[in-house]
Each structure stands twice: as structure tokens, then as C-alpha cells.
Amino acid sequence: MAKDLGGREEDRRRGAPQLIAAALKYDASKDEAPVLAAKGRGIVAEKILEIARRHGIPVTSDPALVQILAKLDLDEQIPVELYRAAAEILAFVYSLNAAWRERKGA
């Protein structure tokens, strides 16, 4: 997930918003809740998104959620207050994965 809040230095000088990205991971066999796998601003955020796209990881945008996630420590489980938002994102990802498997099997 990403939010435009300002990218490179020259963009910040022009008042452009800086890009913020956060990545969640979840392993139901060992995690009680999704965990913050990566976070970053500007060039780091761009790299997170680039890696996600290169590996076929779905990317979604939720400006309010990414602001909260950016305040967490890496490998920290998301707080209970974010479970609903994370569940919606995971449902989105699972539906994309199911559609992809269907197309691949067809």
C-alpha cells in the first residue's frame, strides 16, 4: 500500500507529496496478526513498490492506513485496531490469487 506524500529531494522542494509505502506479511501458521515487513518514504517507498510489482505482489492504496503502518517498527504485529483494515486487504489479495489460479488453470 502506498500514499503520495513527497518523493525525491527536488520534488519536496517543489512541494510535491512524498511517497510512503508499507508492506505486510502474514503466515497463519505462526502469526497471530499481519506483521509489518517493510516501510519507507521517497526512494525507499519506490523500491518497495517496484519489488512488489516485480514479484506479482498486489499493491493497494490506503492513505490513512499507510500513515499508521509507517509508525510501527519492522516485524511488529499490527495493532488490534487495524485488524479490519488488514482483513480487507488480505481478502483483496486472496481474491486476486484465486482469480490468477483460475486463469492459469484454464
CSV table of N, CA and C in Angstrom, one decimal:
chain,number,residue,atom,x,y,z
A,1,MET,N,0.8,-1.2,0.0
A,1,MET,CA,0.0,0.0,0.0
A,1,MET,C,0.9,1.2,0.0
A,2,ALA,N,0.4,2.3,-0.6
A,2,ALA,CA,1.3,3.4,-0.7
A,2,ALA,C,0.4,4.7,-0.7
A,3,LYS,N,1.1,5.8,-0.3
A,3,LYS,CA,0.4,7.1,-0.3
A,3,LYS,C,1.4,8.1,-0.8
A,4,ASP,N,1.0,9.0,-1.7
A,4,ASP,CA,1.9,10.0,-2.2
A,4,ASP,C,1.9,11.1,-1.1
A,5,LEU,N,3.1,11.3,-0.5
A,5,LEU,CA,3.3,12.4,0.4
A,5,LEU,C,4.6,13.1,0.1
A,6,GLY,N,5.4,12.8,-0.9
A,6,GLY,CA,6.6,13.6,-1.4
A,6,GLY,C,7.7,12.8,-1.9
A,7,GLY,N,8.3,12.4,-2.8
A,7,GLY,CA,9.4,11.5,-3.3
A,7,GLY,C,10.8,12.0,-3.1
A,8,ARG,N,11.4,12.4,-4.2
A,8,ARG,CA,12.8,12.8,-4.2
A,8,ARG,C,12.9,14.3,-3.7
A,9,GLU,N,14.2,14.6,-3.4
A,9,GLU,CA,14.5,15.9,-2.8
A,9,GLU,C,14.0,17.0,-3.7
A,10,GLU,N,14.2,16.9,-5.0
A,10,GLU,CA,13.8,18.0,-5.9
A,10,GLU,C,12.3,18.2,-5.9
A,11,ASP,N,11.6,17.0,-5.7
A,11,ASP,CA,10.1,17.1,-5.6
A,11,ASP,C,9.7,17.8,-4.3
A,12,ARG,N,10.4,17.5,-3.2
A,12,ARG,CA,10.0,18.1,-2.0
A,12,ARG,C,10.2,19.6,-2.0
A,13,ARG,N,11.2,20.0,-2.7
A,13,ARG,CA,11.5,21.5,-2.8
A,13,ARG,C,10.4,22.2,-3.6
A,14,ARG,N,9.8,21.4,-4.5
A,14,ARG,CA,8.7,22.0,-5.3
A,14,ARG,C,7.3,21.8,-4.6
A,15,GLY,N,7.3,21.2,-3.4
A,15,GLY,CA,6.1,21.0,-2.7
A,15,GLY,C,5.3,19.8,-3.1
A,16,ALA,N,5.9,18.9,-3.9
A,16,ALA,CA,5.2,17.6,-4.3
A,16,ALA,C,5.1,16.7,-3.1
A,17,PRO,N,4.0,15.9,-3.1
A,17,PRO,CA,3.9,15.0,-1.9
A,17,PRO,C,4.9,13.9,-2.0
A,18,GLN,N,5.3,13.3,-0.8
A,18,GLN,CA,6.2,12.3,-0.7
A,18,GLN,C,5.5,10.9,-0.7
A,19,LEU,N,6.1,10.0,-1.4
A,19,LEU,CA,5.5,8.6,-1.5
A,19,LEU,C,5.9,7.9,-0.2
A,20,ILE,N,4.9,7.2,0.4
A,20,ILE,CA,5.1,6.4,1.6
A,20,ILE,C,4.5,5.0,1.2
A,21,ALA,N,5.3,4.0,1.5
A,21,ALA,CA,4.8,2.6,1.3
A,21,ALA,C,5.1,1.7,2.5
A,22,ALA,N,4.2,0.8,2.7
A,22,ALA,CA,4.4,-0.2,3.7
A,22,ALA,C,4.0,-1.6,3.2
A,23,ALA,N,4.6,-2.6,3.6
A,23,ALA,CA,4.3,-4.0,3.2
A,23,ALA,C,4.0,-4.8,4.4
A,24,LEU,N,2.9,-5.6,4.3
A,24,LEU,CA,2.5,-6.5,5.3
A,24,LEU,C,2.8,-8.0,4.9
A,25,LYS,N,3.1,-8.8,5.9
A,25,LYS,CA,3.2,-10.2,5.6
A,25,LYS,C,2.4,-10.9,6.7
A,26,TYR,N,1.9,-12.1,6.3
A,26,TYR,CA,1.1,-12.9,7.3
A,26,TYR,C,1.2,-14.3,7.0
A,27,ASP,N,1.6,-15.1,8.0
A,27,ASP,CA,1.7,-16.5,7.9
A,27,ASP,C,0.8,-17.1,9.0
A,28,ALA,N,-0.4,-17.6,8.6
A,28,ALA,CA,-1.4,-18.0,9.5
A,28,ALA,C,-0.9,-19.1,10.4
A,29,SER,N,0.1,-19.9,10.0
A,29,SER,CA,0.6,-20.9,10.9
A,29,SER,C,1.5,-20.5,12.0
A,30,LYS,N,2.0,-19.2,11.9
A,30,LYS,CA,2.8,-18.7,13.0
A,30,LYS,C,2.5,-17.3,13.5
A,31,ASP,N,1.8,-16.5,12.8
A,31,ASP,CA,1.5,-15.2,13.2
A,31,ASP,C,0.1,-15.0,13.7
A,32,GLU,N,-0.1,-14.3,14.8
A,32,GLU,CA,-1.4,-14.0,15.3
A,32,GLU,C,-2.1,-13.0,14.5
A,33,ALA,N,-1.3,-12.1,13.9
A,33,ALA,CA,-1.8,-11.0,13.1
A,33,ALA,C,-0.8,-10.6,12.0
A,34,PRO,N,-1.2,-9.9,11.0
A,34,PRO,CA,-0.2,-9.4,10.0
A,34,PRO,C,0.9,-8.7,10.6
A,35,VAL,N,2.1,-8.7,10.0
A,35,VAL,CA,3.3,-8.1,10.5
A,35,VAL,C,3.8,-7.1,9.5
A,36,LEU,N,4.4,-6.0,10.0
A,36,LEU,CA,5.0,-5.0,9.1
A,36,LEU,C,6.3,-5.6,8.6
A,37,ALA,N,6.4,-5.8,7.3
A,37,ALA,CA,7.6,-6.4,6.7
A,37,ALA,C,8.5,-5.4,6.1
A,38,ALA,N,8.0,-4.3,5.7
A,38,ALA,CA,8.8,-3.2,5.1
A,38,ALA,C,8.0,-1.9,5.2
A,39,LYS,N,8.8,-0.8,5.3
A,39,LYS,CA,8.2,0.5,5.2
A,39,LYS,C,9.3,1.5,4.7
A,40,GLY,N,8.8,2.6,4.1
A,40,GLY,CA,9.8,3.6,3.7
A,40,GLY,C,9.1,4.8,3.0
A,41,ARG,N,9.9,5.8,2.8
A,41,ARG,CA,9.4,7.1,2.2
A,41,ARG,C,10.3,7.3,1.0
A,42,GLY,N,9.8,8.1,0.1
A,42,GLY,CA,10.6,8.5,-1.1
A,42,GLY,C,11.1,7.4,-1.9
A,43,ILE,N,12.5,7.4,-2.1
A,43,ILE,CA,13.1,6.4,-2.9
A,43,ILE,C,12.9,5.0,-2.3
A,44,VAL,N,13.0,4.8,-1.0
A,44,VAL,CA,12.8,3.5,-0.4
A,44,VAL,C,11.3,3.0,-0.7
A,45,ALA,N,10.3,3.9,-0.6
A,45,ALA,CA,9.0,3.5,-0.9
A,45,ALA,C,8.9,3.1,-2.4
A,46,GLU,N,9.5,3.8,-3.3
A,46,GLU,CA,9.5,3.4,-4.7
A,46,GLU,C,10.1,2.0,-4.9
A,47,LYS,N,11.2,1.7,-4.2
A,47,LYS,CA,11.8,0.4,-4.2
A,47,LYS,C,10.9,-0.7,-3.7
A,48,ILE,N,10.2,-0.4,-2.6
A,48,ILE,CA,9.2,-1.4,-2.0
A,48,ILE,C,8.2,-1.7,-3.1
A,49,LEU,N,7.6,-0.7,-3.7
A,49,LEU,CA,6.6,-0.9,-4.7
A,49,LEU,C,7.1,-1.6,-6.0
A,50,GLU,N,8.3,-1.3,-6.4
A,50,GLU,CA,9.0,-1.9,-7.5
A,50,GLU,C,9.2,-3.4,-7.3
A,51,ILE,N,9.7,-3.8,-6.1
A,51,ILE,CA,9.9,-5.2,-5.7
A,51,ILE,C,8.6,-5.9,-5.7
A,52,ALA,N,7.6,-5.3,-5.1
A,52,ALA,CA,6.2,-5.9,-5.0
A,52,ALA,C,5.7,-6.2,-6.4
A,53,ARG,N,5.8,-5.3,-7.3
A,53,ARG,CA,5.2,-5.4,-8.6
A,53,ARG,C,6.1,-6.5,-9.4
A,54,ARG,N,7.4,-6.5,-9.2
A,54,ARG,CA,8.2,-7.4,-9.9
A,54,ARG,C,7.9,-8.9,-9.5
A,55,HIS,N,7.5,-9.0,-8.3
A,55,HIS,CA,7.2,-10.4,-7.8
A,55,HIS,C,5.7,-10.7,-7.8
A,56,GLY,N,4.9,-9.8,-8.5
A,56,GLY,CA,3.5,-10.1,-8.6
A,56,GLY,C,2.7,-9.9,-7.3
A,57,ILE,N,3.2,-9.2,-6.4
A,57,ILE,CA,2.5,-9.0,-5.1
A,57,ILE,C,1.5,-7.8,-5.4
A,58,PRO,N,0.3,-8.0,-5.1
A,58,PRO,CA,-0.7,-7.0,-5.3
A,58,PRO,C,-0.4,-5.7,-4.4
A,59,VAL,N,-0.7,-4.6,-5.0
A,59,VAL,CA,-0.4,-3.3,-4.4
A,59,VAL,C,-1.8,-2.6,-4.3
A,60,THR,N,-2.1,-2.0,-3.2
A,60,THR,CA,-3.3,-1.2,-3.0
A,60,THR,C,-2.9,0.1,-2.3
A,61,SER,N,-3.9,1.0,-2.3
A,61,SER,CA,-3.6,2.3,-1.7
A,61,SER,C,-4.6,2.6,-0.6
A,62,ASP,N,-4.1,2.9,0.5
A,62,ASP,CA,-5.0,3.3,1.7
A,62,ASP,C,-4.2,4.4,2.5
A,63,PRO,N,-4.3,5.7,2.1
A,63,PRO,CA,-3.5,6.7,2.7
A,63,PRO,C,-3.6,6.7,4.3
A,64,ALA,N,-4.7,6.6,4.8
A,64,ALA,CA,-4.8,6.6,6.3
A,64,ALA,C,-4.1,5.4,6.9
A,65,LEU,N,-4.3,4.2,6.4
A,65,LEU,CA,-3.6,3.0,6.9
A,65,LEU,C,-2.1,3.1,6.8
A,66,VAL,N,-1.6,3.6,5.6
A,66,VAL,CA,-0.2,3.6,5.5
A,66,VAL,C,0.5,4.6,6.5
A,67,GLN,N,-0.2,5.6,6.8
A,67,GLN,CA,0.3,6.6,7.8
A,67,GLN,C,0.5,5.9,9.1
A,68,ILE,N,-0.5,5.1,9.5
A,68,ILE,CA,-0.4,4.4,10.8
A,68,ILE,C,0.7,3.3,10.7
A,69,LEU,N,0.7,2.5,9.6
A,69,LEU,CA,1.7,1.5,9.5
A,69,LEU,C,3.1,2.0,9.5
A,70,ALA,N,3.3,3.2,9.0
A,70,ALA,CA,4.7,3.8,8.9
A,70,ALA,C,5.2,4.1,10.3
A,71,LYS,N,4.3,4.2,11.3
A,71,LYS,CA,4.8,4.5,12.7
A,71,LYS,C,5.1,3.2,13.5
A,72,LEU,N,4.8,2.0,12.9
A,72,LEU,CA,5.2,0.8,13.5
A,72,LEU,C,6.6,0.4,13.3
A,73,ASP,N,7.2,-0.4,14.2
A,73,ASP,CA,8.5,-1.0,14.0
A,73,ASP,C,8.4,-2.1,13.0
A,74,LEU,N,9.5,-2.4,12.3
A,74,LEU,CA,9.6,-3.5,11.4
A,74,LEU,C,9.4,-4.8,12.2
A,75,ASP,N,8.7,-5.8,11.6
A,75,ASP,CA,8.4,-7.1,12.3
A,75,ASP,C,7.4,-6.9,13.4
A,76,GLU,N,6.8,-5.8,13.6
A,76,GLU,CA,5.8,-5.6,14.6
A,76,GLU,C,4.5,-6.0,14.1
A,77,GLN,N,3.7,-6.7,14.9
A,77,GLN,CA,2.3,-7.1,14.5
A,77,GLN,C,1.5,-5.8,14.5
A,78,ILE,N,0.5,-5.8,13.6
A,78,ILE,CA,-0.3,-4.6,13.5
A,78,ILE,C,-1.2,-4.6,14.8
A,79,PRO,N,-1.6,-3.5,15.3
A,79,PRO,CA,-2.5,-3.4,16.4
A,79,PRO,C,-3.9,-3.9,16.1
A,80,VAL,N,-4.6,-4.3,17.2
A,80,VAL,CA,-6.0,-4.8,17.0
A,80,VAL,C,-6.8,-3.8,16.2
A,81,GLU,N,-6.6,-2.5,16.4
A,81,GLU,CA,-7.5,-1.5,15.8
A,81,GLU,C,-7.3,-1.6,14.2
A,82,LEU,N,-6.3,-2.2,13.7
A,82,LEU,CA,-6.1,-2.3,12.3
A,82,LEU,C,-6.5,-3.6,11.7
A,83,TYR,N,-7.0,-4.6,12.5
A,83,TYR,CA,-7.4,-5.9,12.0
A,83,TYR,C,-8.4,-5.8,10.9
A,84,ARG,N,-9.4,-5.0,11.0
A,84,ARG,CA,-10.5,-4.9,10.0
A,84,ARG,C,-9.9,-4.4,8.7
A,85,ALA,N,-9.1,-3.4,8.7
A,85,ALA,CA,-8.4,-2.9,7.5
A,85,ALA,C,-7.5,-3.9,6.9
A,86,ALA,N,-6.7,-4.6,7.7
A,86,ALA,CA,-5.8,-5.6,7.2
A,86,ALA,C,-6.6,-6.8,6.6
A,87,ALA,N,-7.7,-7.1,7.2
A,87,ALA,CA,-8.6,-8.2,6.7
A,87,ALA,C,-9.1,-7.9,5.3
A,88,GLU,N,-9.5,-6.6,5.1
A,88,GLU,CA,-10.0,-6.2,3.8
A,88,GLU,C,-8.9,-6.3,2.8
A,89,ILE,N,-7.7,-5.9,3.2
A,89,ILE,CA,-6.6,-6.0,2.2
A,89,ILE,C,-6.3,-7.5,1.9
A,90,LEU,N,-6.2,-8.3,2.9
A,90,LEU,CA,-6.0,-9.8,2.7
A,90,LEU,C,-7.1,-10.4,1.9
A,91,ALA,N,-8.3,-10.0,2.1
A,91,ALA,CA,-9.4,-10.5,1.2
A,91,ALA,C,-9.2,-10.1,-0.2
A,92,PHE,N,-8.8,-8.9,-0.4
A,92,PHE,CA,-8.5,-8.4,-1.8
A,92,PHE,C,-7.4,-9.3,-2.4
A,93,VAL,N,-6.3,-9.5,-1.7
A,93,VAL,CA,-5.2,-10.3,-2.2
A,93,VAL,C,-5.6,-11.7,-2.5
A,94,TYR,N,-6.3,-12.3,-1.5
A,94,TYR,CA,-6.8,-13.7,-1.7
A,94,TYR,C,-7.7,-13.8,-3.0
A,95,SER,N,-8.5,-12.9,-3.2
A,95,SER,CA,-9.4,-12.9,-4.4
A,95,SER,C,-8.6,-12.8,-5.7
A,96,LEU,N,-7.6,-11.9,-5.6
A,96,LEU,CA,-6.7,-11.8,-6.8
A,96,LEU,C,-5.9,-13.1,-7.1
A,97,ASN,N,-5.4,-13.7,-6.0
A,97,ASN,CA,-4.7,-15.0,-6.1
A,97,ASN,C,-5.6,-16.1,-6.7
A,98,ALA,N,-6.9,-16.1,-6.2
A,98,ALA,CA,-7.8,-17.1,-6.7
A,98,ALA,C,-8.1,-16.9,-8.2
A,99,ALA,N,-8.3,-15.7,-8.6
A,99,ALA,CA,-8.6,-15.3,-10.0
A,99,ALA,C,-7.4,-15.7,-10.9
A,100,TRP,N,-6.2,-15.5,-10.4
A,100,TRP,CA,-5.0,-15.8,-11.1
A,100,TRP,C,-4.9,-17.3,-11.3
A,101,ARG,N,-5.1,-18.1,-10.2
A,101,ARG,CA,-5.1,-19.5,-10.3
A,101,ARG,C,-6.1,-20.1,-11.3
A,102,GLU,N,-7.3,-19.5,-11.3
A,102,GLU,CA,-8.3,-19.9,-12.2
A,102,GLU,C,-7.9,-19.7,-13.6
A,103,ARG,N,-7.4,-18.5,-13.9
A,103,ARG,CA,-6.9,-18.2,-15.3
A,103,ARG,C,-5.8,-19.1,-15.7
A,104,LYS,N,-4.9,-19.4,-14.8
A,104,LYS,CA,-3.7,-20.2,-15.1
A,104,LYS,C,-4.1,-21.6,-15.3
A,105,GLY,N,-5.1,-22.1,-14.6
A,105,GLY,CA,-5.6,-23.5,-14.8
A,105,GLY,C,-6.5,-23.7,-16.0
A,106,ALA,N,-7.0,-22.6,-16.5
A,106,ALA,CA,-8.0,-22.6,-17.6
A,106,ALA,C,-7.3,-22.8,-18.9
